[in-house]
Coordinates of N, CA and C in Angstrom, one line a residue:
Chain A
D1 N 2.2 -14.4 -5.7 CA 2.3 -13.5 -6.9 C 1.0 -12.8 -7.0
S2 N 1.0 -11.4 -7.0 CA -0.2 -10.6 -7.0 C -0.8 -10.5 -8.4
G3 N 0.0 -10.8 -9.4 CA -0.5 -10.7 -10.8 C -0.1 -9.3 -11.4
V4 N 0.4 -8.4 -10.6 CA 0.8 -7.1 -11.0 C 2.3 -7.1 -11.3
T5 N 2.7 -6.8 -12.5 CA 4.1 -6.9 -12.8 C 4.7 -5.5 -13.0
Q6 N 5.8 -5.2 -12.3 CA 6.5 -4.0 -12.5 C 7.9 -4.2 -13.0
T7 N 8.3 -3.4 -13.9 CA 9.7 -3.4 -14.4 C 10.3 -2.0 -14.5
P8 N 11.6 -1.8 -14.3 CA 12.5 -2.8 -13.8 C 12.3 -3.0 -12.3
K9 N 13.0 -3.9 -11.7 CA 13.0 -4.0 -10.2 C 13.9 -3.0 -9.5
H10 N 15.0 -2.8 -10.2 CA 15.9 -1.8 -9.6 C 16.4 -0.9 -10.7
L11 N 16.6 0.4 -10.3 CA 17.1 1.4 -11.3 C 18.0 2.4 -10.6
I12 N 19.2 2.6 -11.1 CA 20.1 3.5 -10.6 C 20.4 4.5 -11.7
T13 N 20.2 5.8 -11.3 CA 20.4 6.8 -12.3 C 21.0 8.1 -11.7
A14 N 21.4 9.0 -12.5 CA 22.0 10.2 -12.0 C 21.0 11.4 -11.9
T15 N 21.3 12.3 -11.0 CA 20.5 13.5 -10.9 C 20.3 14.2 -12.3
G16 N 19.1 14.7 -12.5 CA 18.8 15.4 -13.7 C 18.3 14.5 -14.9
Q17 N 18.4 13.2 -14.7 CA 18.0 12.3 -15.7 C 16.5 12.0 -15.7
R18 N 16.1 11.3 -16.6 CA 14.7 10.9 -16.8 C 14.6 9.4 -16.8
V19 N 13.6 8.8 -16.1 CA 13.4 7.4 -16.2 C 11.9 7.1 -16.4
T20 N 11.7 5.8 -16.8 CA 10.3 5.4 -17.0 C 10.1 4.1 -16.3
L21 N 9.1 4.0 -15.5 CA 8.7 2.8 -14.8 C 7.5 2.2 -15.4
R22 N 7.5 0.9 -15.5 CA 6.4 0.2 -16.2 C 5.6 -0.7 -15.3
C23 N 4.3 -0.7 -15.5 CA 3.4 -1.6 -14.7 C 2.4 -2.3 -15.6
S24 N 2.3 -3.6 -15.5 CA 1.3 -4.4 -16.1 C 0.3 -4.8 -15.1
P25 N -1.0 -4.4 -15.2 CA -1.9 -4.8 -14.2 C -2.4 -6.2 -14.3
R26 N -3.1 -6.7 -13.3 CA -3.7 -8.0 -13.4 C -4.7 -8.1 -14.5
S27 N -4.8 -9.3 -15.1 CA -5.7 -9.5 -16.2 C -7.1 -9.0 -15.8
G28 N -7.7 -8.2 -16.6 CA -9.1 -7.7 -16.3 C -9.2 -6.5 -15.5
D29 N -8.1 -6.1 -14.9 CA -8.2 -4.9 -14.1 C -8.1 -3.6 -14.9
L30 N -8.9 -2.7 -14.7 CA -8.9 -1.4 -15.5 C -8.3 -0.3 -14.8
S31 N -8.2 -0.3 -13.5 CA -7.6 0.8 -12.7 C -6.1 0.5 -12.4
V32 N -5.3 1.5 -12.5 CA -3.9 1.4 -12.1 C -3.6 2.5 -11.2
Y33 N -2.9 2.2 -10.1 CA -2.5 3.2 -9.1 C -1.0 3.2 -9.0
W34 N -0.5 4.4 -8.8 CA 1.0 4.5 -8.5 C 1.2 5.1 -7.1
Y35 N 2.1 4.5 -6.4 CA 2.4 4.9 -5.0 C 4.0 5.1 -4.9
Q36 N 4.3 6.0 -4.1 CA 5.8 6.2 -3.8 C 6.0 5.9 -2.3
Q37 N 7.0 5.1 -2.0 CA 7.4 4.9 -0.7 C 8.8 5.4 -0.4
S38 N 8.9 6.5 0.4 CA 10.2 7.0 0.7 C 10.3 6.9 2.3
L39 N 11.5 7.1 2.7 CA 11.8 6.9 4.2 C 11.1 8.0 5.0
D40 N 11.0 9.2 4.5 CA 10.5 10.3 5.3 C 9.0 10.4 5.1
Q41 N 8.4 10.1 3.9 CA 7.0 10.3 3.6 C 6.2 9.1 3.7
G42 N 6.8 7.9 3.9 CA 5.9 6.7 3.9 C 5.4 6.4 2.5
L43 N 4.2 5.7 2.6 CA 3.6 5.3 1.3 C 2.6 6.4 0.9
Q44 N 2.9 7.0 -0.2 CA 2.0 8.1 -0.7 C 1.4 7.8 -2.1
F45 N 0.1 8.1 -2.2 CA -0.6 7.9 -3.4 C -0.1 9.0 -4.4
L46 N 0.2 8.6 -5.6 CA 0.6 9.5 -6.6 C -0.5 9.8 -7.6
I47 N -1.0 8.8 -8.3 CA -2.0 9.0 -9.4 C -2.7 7.7 -9.7
Q48 N -3.9 7.8 -10.2 CA -4.7 6.7 -10.7 C -5.2 6.9 -12.1
Y49 N -5.1 5.8 -12.9 CA -5.7 5.8 -14.2 C -6.8 4.7 -14.2
Y50 N -7.9 5.1 -15.0 CA -8.9 4.1 -15.2 C -9.2 4.0 -16.7
N51 N -9.0 2.8 -17.2 CA -9.3 2.6 -18.6 C -8.7 3.6 -19.5
G52 N -7.5 4.0 -19.2 CA -6.8 5.0 -20.1 C -6.9 6.4 -19.7
E53 N -7.8 6.7 -18.8 CA -8.0 8.1 -18.4 C -7.5 8.4 -17.0
E54 N -7.0 9.6 -16.8 CA -6.6 9.9 -15.4 C -7.8 10.1 -14.6
R55 N -7.8 9.4 -13.4 CA -9.0 9.4 -12.5 C -8.8 10.2 -11.3
A56 N -7.6 10.1 -10.7 CA -7.4 10.9 -9.4 C -5.9 11.2 -9.3
K57 N -5.6 12.3 -8.7 CA -4.2 12.7 -8.5 C -4.0 12.9 -7.0
G58 N -2.8 12.5 -6.6 CA -2.4 12.7 -5.2 C -1.2 13.6 -5.2
N59 N -0.3 13.3 -4.4 CA 0.9 14.1 -4.2 C 2.0 13.9 -5.3
I60 N 1.6 14.1 -6.5 CA 2.5 13.9 -7.6 C 3.2 15.2 -8.0
L61 N 4.5 15.1 -8.1 CA 5.2 16.3 -8.5 C 5.0 16.6 -10.0
E62 N 5.1 17.9 -10.4 CA 5.0 18.3 -11.8 C 6.0 17.6 -12.7
R63 N 7.2 17.2 -12.1 CA 8.2 16.6 -12.9 C 7.8 15.1 -13.2
F64 N 6.8 14.6 -12.5 CA 6.4 13.3 -12.8 C 5.1 13.3 -13.6
S65 N 5.0 12.3 -14.4 CA 3.8 12.1 -15.2 C 3.5 10.6 -15.4
A66 N 2.3 10.3 -15.8 CA 2.0 8.9 -16.0 C 1.0 8.8 -17.1
Q67 N 0.9 7.6 -17.7 CA -0.2 7.4 -18.7 C -0.5 5.9 -18.6
Q68 N -1.7 5.6 -19.2 CA -2.2 4.2 -19.3 C -2.5 4.0 -20.7
F69 N -2.0 2.9 -21.3 CA -2.1 2.7 -22.7 C -3.3 1.8 -23.0
P70 N -3.7 1.7 -24.3 CA -4.9 0.9 -24.6 C -4.8 -0.6 -24.1
D71 N -3.6 -1.1 -24.0 CA -3.6 -2.5 -23.5 C -3.6 -2.5 -22.0
L72 N -3.8 -1.4 -21.4 CA -4.0 -1.1 -19.9 C -2.7 -1.1 -19.1
H73 N -1.5 -1.3 -19.7 CA -0.3 -1.2 -19.0 C -0.1 0.3 -18.7
S74 N 0.7 0.6 -17.7 CA 0.9 2.0 -17.4 C 2.4 2.3 -17.2
E75 N 2.7 3.5 -17.4 CA 4.1 4.0 -17.3 C 4.1 5.2 -16.4
L76 N 5.1 5.3 -15.5 CA 5.3 6.5 -14.7 C 6.6 7.1 -15.1
N77 N 6.6 8.3 -15.6 CA 7.8 9.0 -16.1 C 8.2 10.0 -15.0
L78 N 9.5 9.9 -14.7 CA 10.1 10.8 -13.7 C 11.2 11.5 -14.4
S79 N 11.1 12.8 -14.3 CA 12.1 13.6 -15.0 C 12.9 14.6 -14.1
S80 N 14.0 15.1 -14.6 CA 14.8 16.1 -13.8 C 15.0 15.5 -12.4
L81 N 15.4 14.3 -12.3 CA 15.5 13.6 -11.1 C 16.4 14.2 -10.0
E82 N 15.9 14.2 -8.8 CA 16.7 14.7 -7.7 C 17.0 13.6 -6.7
L83 N 17.9 13.8 -5.8 CA 18.3 12.8 -4.9 C 17.1 12.3 -4.0
G84 N 16.2 13.3 -3.8 CA 15.0 13.0 -2.9 C 14.0 12.1 -3.6
D85 N 14.2 11.9 -4.9 CA 13.2 11.0 -5.6 C 13.6 9.6 -5.4
S86 N 14.7 9.3 -4.8 CA 15.0 7.9 -4.5 C 14.0 7.3 -3.6
A87 N 13.4 6.2 -4.1 CA 12.2 5.7 -3.3 C 11.9 4.3 -4.0
L88 N 10.9 3.7 -3.3 CA 10.3 2.5 -3.9 C 9.0 2.9 -4.5
Y89 N 8.8 2.6 -5.8 CA 7.6 3.0 -6.5 C 6.8 1.7 -6.7
F90 N 5.6 1.8 -6.2 CA 4.6 0.6 -6.4 C 3.5 1.0 -7.3
C91 N 3.1 -0.1 -8.0 CA 1.9 0.0 -8.8 C 0.9 -1.0 -8.3
A92 N -0.4 -0.6 -8.3 CA -1.4 -1.5 -7.9 C -2.5 -1.5 -9.0
S93 N -3.3 -2.6 -9.0 CA -4.4 -2.5 -10.0 C -5.6 -3.0 -9.4
S94 N -6.7 -2.6 -10.0 CA -8.1 -2.9 -9.4 C -9.0 -2.9 -10.6
V95 N -10.1 -3.7 -10.4 CA -11.1 -3.8 -11.4 C -12.1 -2.7 -11.3
E96 N -12.2 -2.1 -10.1 CA -13.2 -1.1 -9.9 C -12.8 0.3 -10.4
R97 N -13.7 1.1 -10.7 CA -13.4 2.5 -11.2 C -13.1 3.4 -10.0
G98 N -13.9 3.2 -8.9 CA -13.7 4.1 -7.7 C -13.8 3.2 -6.5
G99 N -13.1 3.5 -5.5 CA -13.1 2.7 -4.3 C -12.1 1.6 -4.4
F100 N -11.1 1.7 -3.5 CA -10.0 0.7 -3.6 C -10.4 -0.5 -2.8
T101 N -11.2 -1.4 -3.5 CA -11.6 -2.6 -2.8 C -10.8 -3.8 -3.1
E102 N -10.0 -3.7 -4.2 CA -9.1 -4.8 -4.5 C -7.7 -4.3 -3.9
A103 N -6.9 -5.2 -3.7 CA -5.8 -4.8 -2.8 C -4.4 -5.4 -3.2
F104 N -4.1 -5.5 -4.5 CA -2.9 -6.2 -4.9 C -1.9 -5.2 -5.5
F105 N -0.7 -5.3 -5.0 CA 0.4 -4.4 -5.5 C 1.4 -5.3 -6.2
G106 N 2.1 -4.6 -7.1 CA 3.3 -5.2 -7.7 C 4.5 -5.2 -6.7
Q107 N 5.6 -5.8 -7.2 CA 6.7 -5.9 -6.3 C 7.5 -4.6 -6.1
G108 N 7.2 -3.6 -6.9 CA 7.9 -2.3 -6.7 C 9.1 -2.2 -7.6
T109 N 9.4 -0.9 -7.9 CA 10.7 -0.6 -8.6 C 11.5 0.3 -7.6
R110 N 12.7 -0.2 -7.3 CA 13.5 0.6 -6.4 C 14.4 1.6 -7.2
L111 N 14.1 2.9 -7.0 CA 14.8 3.9 -7.8 C 15.9 4.5 -6.9
T112 N 17.1 4.5 -7.3 CA 18.2 5.2 -6.6 C 18.7 6.3 -7.5
V113 N 18.7 7.5 -7.0 CA 19.2 8.6 -7.8 C 20.5 9.0 -7.1
V114 N 21.6 9.0 -7.9 CA 22.9 9.3 -7.3 C 23.5 10.6 -7.9
Chain B
A1 N -11.6 14.1 6.5 CA -10.4 13.6 5.8 C -10.0 12.3 6.4
Q2 N -9.3 11.5 5.5 CA -8.9 10.2 5.9 C -7.6 10.3 6.6
K3 N -7.4 9.4 7.6 CA -6.1 9.4 8.3 C -6.0 8.0 9.0
V4 N -4.8 7.5 8.9 CA -4.5 6.2 9.6 C -3.3 6.4 10.5
T5 N -3.5 6.0 11.8 CA -2.4 6.2 12.7 C -2.0 4.9 13.3
Q6 N -0.7 4.6 13.1 CA -0.1 3.4 13.7 C 1.0 4.0 14.7
A7 N 0.6 4.0 16.0 CA 1.4 4.7 17.0 C 2.7 4.0 17.3
Q8 N 2.7 2.7 17.1 CA 3.9 1.9 17.4 C 4.8 2.0 16.2
T9 N 5.9 2.6 16.3 CA 6.9 2.7 15.2 C 7.6 1.4 15.1
E10 N 8.0 0.9 16.2 CA 8.9 -0.3 16.2 C 8.5 -1.2 17.4
I11 N 8.4 -2.5 17.2 CA 8.2 -3.4 18.3 C 9.1 -4.6 18.2
S12 N 9.7 -5.0 19.3 CA 10.5 -6.2 19.3 C 9.9 -7.2 20.3
V13 N 9.8 -8.4 19.9 CA 9.3 -9.5 20.8 C 10.1 -10.7 20.6
V14 N 10.1 -11.6 21.6 CA 10.8 -12.8 21.4 C 9.9 -13.8 20.8
E15 N 10.5 -14.7 19.9 CA 9.8 -15.7 19.2 C 8.8 -16.4 20.2
K16 N 7.6 -16.7 19.6 CA 6.6 -17.5 20.3 C 5.7 -16.6 21.2
E17 N 6.1 -15.3 21.4 CA 5.2 -14.4 22.1 C 4.1 -13.9 21.1
D18 N 3.0 -13.5 21.8 CA 1.9 -12.9 21.0 C 2.2 -11.4 20.9
V19 N 1.8 -10.8 19.8 CA 2.1 -9.4 19.6 C 0.9 -8.7 18.9
T20 N 0.5 -7.6 19.4 CA -0.6 -6.8 18.7 C -0.2 -5.5 18.2
L21 N -0.5 -5.3 16.9 CA -0.2 -4.1 16.2 C -1.4 -3.2 16.2
D22 N -1.3 -2.0 16.6 CA -2.5 -1.1 16.8 C -2.7 -0.3 15.5
C23 N -3.9 0.0 15.2 CA -4.3 0.9 14.1 C -5.5 1.6 14.4
V24 N -5.4 2.9 14.3 CA -6.6 3.8 14.5 C -6.8 4.6 13.3
Y25 N -8.1 4.7 12.9 CA -8.3 5.4 11.6 C -9.3 6.5 11.8
E26 N -9.4 7.4 10.9 CA -10.3 8.5 10.9 C -11.0 8.6 9.5
T27 N -12.3 8.7 9.5 CA -13.0 8.9 8.2 C -14.4 9.4 8.5
R28 N -14.9 10.2 7.6 CA -16.2 10.7 7.7 C -17.3 9.9 7.0
D29 N -16.8 9.0 6.2 CA -17.7 8.1 5.4 C -18.2 7.0 6.3
T30 N -19.4 6.5 5.9 CA -19.9 5.4 6.6 C -19.6 4.1 5.9
T31 N -19.2 4.2 4.7 CA -18.7 3.0 4.0 C -17.2 3.2 3.6
Y32 N -16.5 2.2 4.1 CA -15.0 2.3 3.9 C -14.5 0.9 4.0
Y33 N -13.2 0.8 3.6 CA -12.5 -0.5 3.7 C -11.2 -0.3 4.5
L34 N -10.9 -1.3 5.2 CA -9.6 -1.3 6.0 C -8.8 -2.5 5.6
F35 N -7.5 -2.2 5.6 CA -6.5 -3.2 5.1 C -5.4 -3.4 6.0
W36 N -4.7 -4.5 6.0 CA -3.4 -4.7 6.5 C -2.5 -5.3 5.4
Y37 N -1.3 -4.8 5.4 CA -0.3 -5.3 4.5 C 1.0 -5.6 5.2
K38 N 1.7 -6.5 4.7 CA 3.0 -6.9 5.3 C 4.1 -6.5 4.3
Q39 N 5.1 -5.9 4.7 CA 6.3 -5.6 3.8 C 7.5 -6.3 4.4
P40 N 7.9 -7.4 3.9 CA 9.1 -8.1 4.4 C 10.3 -7.4 3.9
P41 N 11.5 -7.8 4.4 CA 12.7 -7.1 4.0 C 12.9 -7.1 2.5
S42 N 12.4 -8.0 1.8 CA 12.5 -8.0 0.3 C 11.8 -6.8 -0.4
G43 N 10.9 -6.2 0.3 CA 10.3 -5.0 -0.1 C 8.9 -5.0 -0.7
E44 N 8.4 -6.2 -1.1 CA 7.1 -6.2 -1.7 C 6.0 -6.0 -0.7
L45 N 4.8 -5.6 -1.1 CA 3.7 -5.4 -0.2 C 2.8 -6.6 -0.4
V46 N 2.6 -7.3 0.8 CA 1.8 -8.5 0.7 C 0.5 -8.2 1.4
F47 N -0.6 -8.4 0.7 CA -1.9 -8.2 1.2 C -2.3 -9.2 2.2
L48 N -2.8 -8.8 3.4 CA -3.1 -9.7 4.4 C -4.7 -9.8 4.6
I49 N -5.3 -8.7 4.6 CA -6.8 -8.7 4.9 C -7.4 -7.4 4.4
R50 N -8.7 -7.5 4.1 CA -9.5 -6.4 3.8 C -10.8 -6.6 4.5
R51 N -11.3 -5.5 5.2 CA -12.6 -5.5 5.9 C -13.4 -4.4 5.4
N52 N -14.7 -4.5 5.3 CA -15.5 -3.4 5.0 C -16.2 -2.9 6.3
S53 N -16.6 -1.7 6.2 CA -17.1 -1.0 7.4 C -18.4 -1.6 8.0
F54 N -19.1 -2.4 7.2 CA -20.3 -3.0 7.7 C -20.1 -4.4 8.3
D55 N -18.9 -4.8 8.3 CA -18.6 -6.2 8.8 C -17.6 -6.1 10.0
E56 N -18.2 -6.0 11.2 CA -17.3 -5.9 12.3 C -16.9 -7.2 12.9
Q57 N -17.3 -8.3 12.3 CA -16.9 -9.6 12.8 C -15.4 -9.7 12.8
N58 N -14.8 -10.2 13.9 CA -13.4 -10.4 13.9 C -13.0 -11.6 13.1
E59 N -11.8 -11.6 12.6 CA -11.4 -12.6 11.7 C -10.1 -13.3 12.2
I60 N -10.0 -14.6 12.0 CA -8.8 -15.3 12.4 C -8.4 -16.1 11.2
S61 N -7.1 -16.0 10.9 CA -6.5 -16.8 9.8 C -5.2 -17.4 10.3
G62 N -5.2 -18.6 10.7 CA -4.0 -19.2 11.3 C -3.6 -18.5 12.5
R63 N -2.4 -18.0 12.5 CA -1.8 -17.3 13.7 C -2.2 -15.8 13.7
Y64 N -2.9 -15.4 12.6 CA -3.2 -14.0 12.5 C -4.7 -13.8 12.9
S65 N -4.9 -12.7 13.6 CA -6.3 -12.3 13.9 C -6.4 -10.8 13.9
W66 N -7.6 -10.4 13.6 CA -7.9 -9.0 13.4 C -9.1 -8.6 14.3
N67 N -9.0 -7.5 15.0 CA -10.1 -7.0 15.8 C -10.5 -5.6 15.3
F68 N -11.7 -5.6 14.8 CA -12.3 -4.4 14.2 C -13.3 -3.8 15.1
Q69 N -13.1 -2.6 15.6 CA -14.1 -2.0 16.5 C -14.4 -0.6 16.0
K70 N -15.6 -0.4 15.5 CA -16.0 0.9 14.9 C -16.2 1.9 16.1
S71 N -16.5 1.5 17.2 CA -16.8 2.4 18.4 C -15.5 3.1 18.7
T72 N -14.4 2.5 18.5 CA -13.1 3.2 18.8 C -12.3 3.4 17.6
S73 N -12.9 3.2 16.4 CA -12.2 3.4 15.1 C -10.8 2.7 15.1
S74 N -10.9 1.5 15.5 CA -9.6 0.7 15.5 C -9.7 -0.6 14.8
F75 N -8.6 -1.0 14.3 CA -8.5 -2.2 13.5 C -7.2 -2.9 13.8
N76 N -7.1 -3.5 14.9 CA -5.9 -4.1 15.4 C -5.6 -5.5 14.9
F77 N -4.3 -5.8 14.8 CA -3.8 -7.0 14.2 C -3.0 -7.7 15.3
T78 N -3.3 -9.0 15.5 CA -2.6 -9.8 16.5 C -1.9 -11.0 15.8
I79 N -0.7 -11.2 16.1 CA 0.0 -12.4 15.7 C 0.2 -13.2 16.9
T80 N -0.2 -14.4 16.9 CA -0.1 -15.4 18.0 C 1.1 -16.3 17.7
A81 N 1.8 -16.6 18.8 CA 3.0 -17.5 18.7 C 3.9 -17.0 17.6
S82 N 4.4 -15.8 17.7 CA 5.2 -15.2 16.6 C 6.4 -16.0 16.2
Q83 N 6.7 -15.8 14.9 CA 7.9 -16.5 14.4 C 8.8 -15.5 13.8
V84 N 10.1 -15.9 13.6 CA 11.1 -15.0 13.0 C 10.6 -14.5 11.7
V85 N 10.0 -15.4 10.9 CA 9.5 -15.0 9.6 C 8.5 -13.9 9.6
D86 N 7.9 -13.6 10.7 CA 6.9 -12.6 10.8 C 7.6 -11.2 10.9
S87 N 8.9 -11.2 11.0 CA 9.6 -9.9 11.0 C 9.4 -9.1 9.7
A88 N 8.9 -7.9 9.9 CA 8.5 -7.2 8.7 C 8.0 -5.8 9.1
V89 N 7.7 -5.0 8.2 CA 6.9 -3.8 8.4 C 5.5 -4.0 8.1
Y90 N 4.6 -3.7 9.0 CA 3.2 -3.9 8.8 C 2.4 -2.6 8.6
F91 N 1.7 -2.5 7.6 CA 0.9 -1.3 7.3 C -0.6 -1.5 7.4
C92 N -1.2 -0.6 8.1 CA -2.7 -0.5 8.1 C -3.1 0.5 7.1
A93 N -4.2 0.3 6.5 CA -4.6 1.3 5.4 C -6.1 1.4 5.4
L94 N -6.6 2.5 4.8 CA -8.0 2.8 4.7 C -8.3 3.3 3.3
S95 N -9.5 2.9 2.8 CA -10.0 3.5 1.6 C -11.5 3.8 1.8
E96 N -11.9 4.9 1.3 CA -13.3 5.3 1.4 C -14.1 4.9 0.2
A97 N -15.3 4.4 0.3 CA -16.0 4.0 -0.9 C -16.2 5.2 -1.8
G98 N -16.0 4.9 -3.1 CA -16.1 6.0 -4.1 C -14.8 6.8 -4.2
D99 N -13.9 6.7 -3.3 CA -12.6 7.4 -3.4 C -11.7 6.5 -4.3
D100 N -10.6 7.1 -4.7 CA -9.8 6.4 -5.6 C -8.3 6.2 -5.1
K101 N -8.2 6.1 -3.9 CA -6.9 5.9 -3.3 C -7.0 5.2 -2.0
I102 N -5.9 4.6 -1.6 CA -5.8 4.0 -0.3 C -4.8 4.8 0.5
I103 N -5.2 5.1 1.7 CA -4.3 5.8 2.6 C -3.6 4.9 3.6
F104 N -2.3 5.0 3.7 CA -1.6 4.1 4.5 C -1.1 4.8 5.8
G105 N -1.0 4.0 6.9 CA -0.4 4.5 8.0 C 1.1 4.5 7.8
K106 N 1.9 4.9 8.8 CA 3.3 5.0 8.7 C 4.0 3.7 8.8
G107 N 3.3 2.7 9.3 CA 3.8 1.4 9.4 C 4.4 1.1 10.8
T108 N 4.4 -0.2 11.2 CA 5.0 -0.6 12.4 C 6.1 -1.7 12.0
R109 N 7.3 -1.4 12.4 CA 8.4 -2.4 12.1 C 8.4 -3.4 13.3
L110 N 8.2 -4.6 12.9 CA 8.1 -5.7 13.9 C 9.4 -6.6 13.8
H111 N 10.1 -6.7 14.9 CA 11.2 -7.6 15.0 C 10.9 -8.8 15.9
I112 N 11.0 -10.0 15.3 CA 10.8 -11.2 16.1 C 12.2 -11.8 16.4
L113 N 12.6 -11.8 17.6 CA 13.9 -12.2 18.0 C 13.9 -13.7 18.3
P114 N 14.9 -14.4 17.8 CA 15.0 -15.9 18.0 C 15.3 -16.2 19.5

């Protein structure tokens, strides 16, 4: 158990809909990272938050957004969903502000868009 | 720019054979971190090892060993006496100090045949 909790584990939704994925980081970790794993793109970095503020952005679509709350949990919002958004979404947490030296991921949320 | 290459897309070996998974990385930084993760069929990402760029000492953990060679920018992973439970996708990854993301290779799918 990595200590990073993601909910839900599975999500099935229709095209055009909006979903929210939730991540609770390990106790004491201030950084949260979101990754998308799709068959064609592999594991791709989406976005990072540190102590409530956006720290870095990767290949995140404009239809996607994230935030980190005062209690440090984070949510990834995916809107106007398309079939191609079907993927495994991972959250990871780290105590550092910069430099990914900690290495623990949640179990992922498998999103299926139909 | 950071890049991780896992040239072996898929490998099949018979149980009890040794198998080496290759990883070649590119980075301009002198300080960086290398990782290996295991993704079993259940989907979670399991952290296996992290090495920093200043520590080229090879590491052994049970049946697992890692060979880090800066001269060839490689960080190879060997499983000795493979077991069926080792069947998974293995990812090599890189993070540069001060950066805020981890870059993954495309992964190597390992099949251990009984």
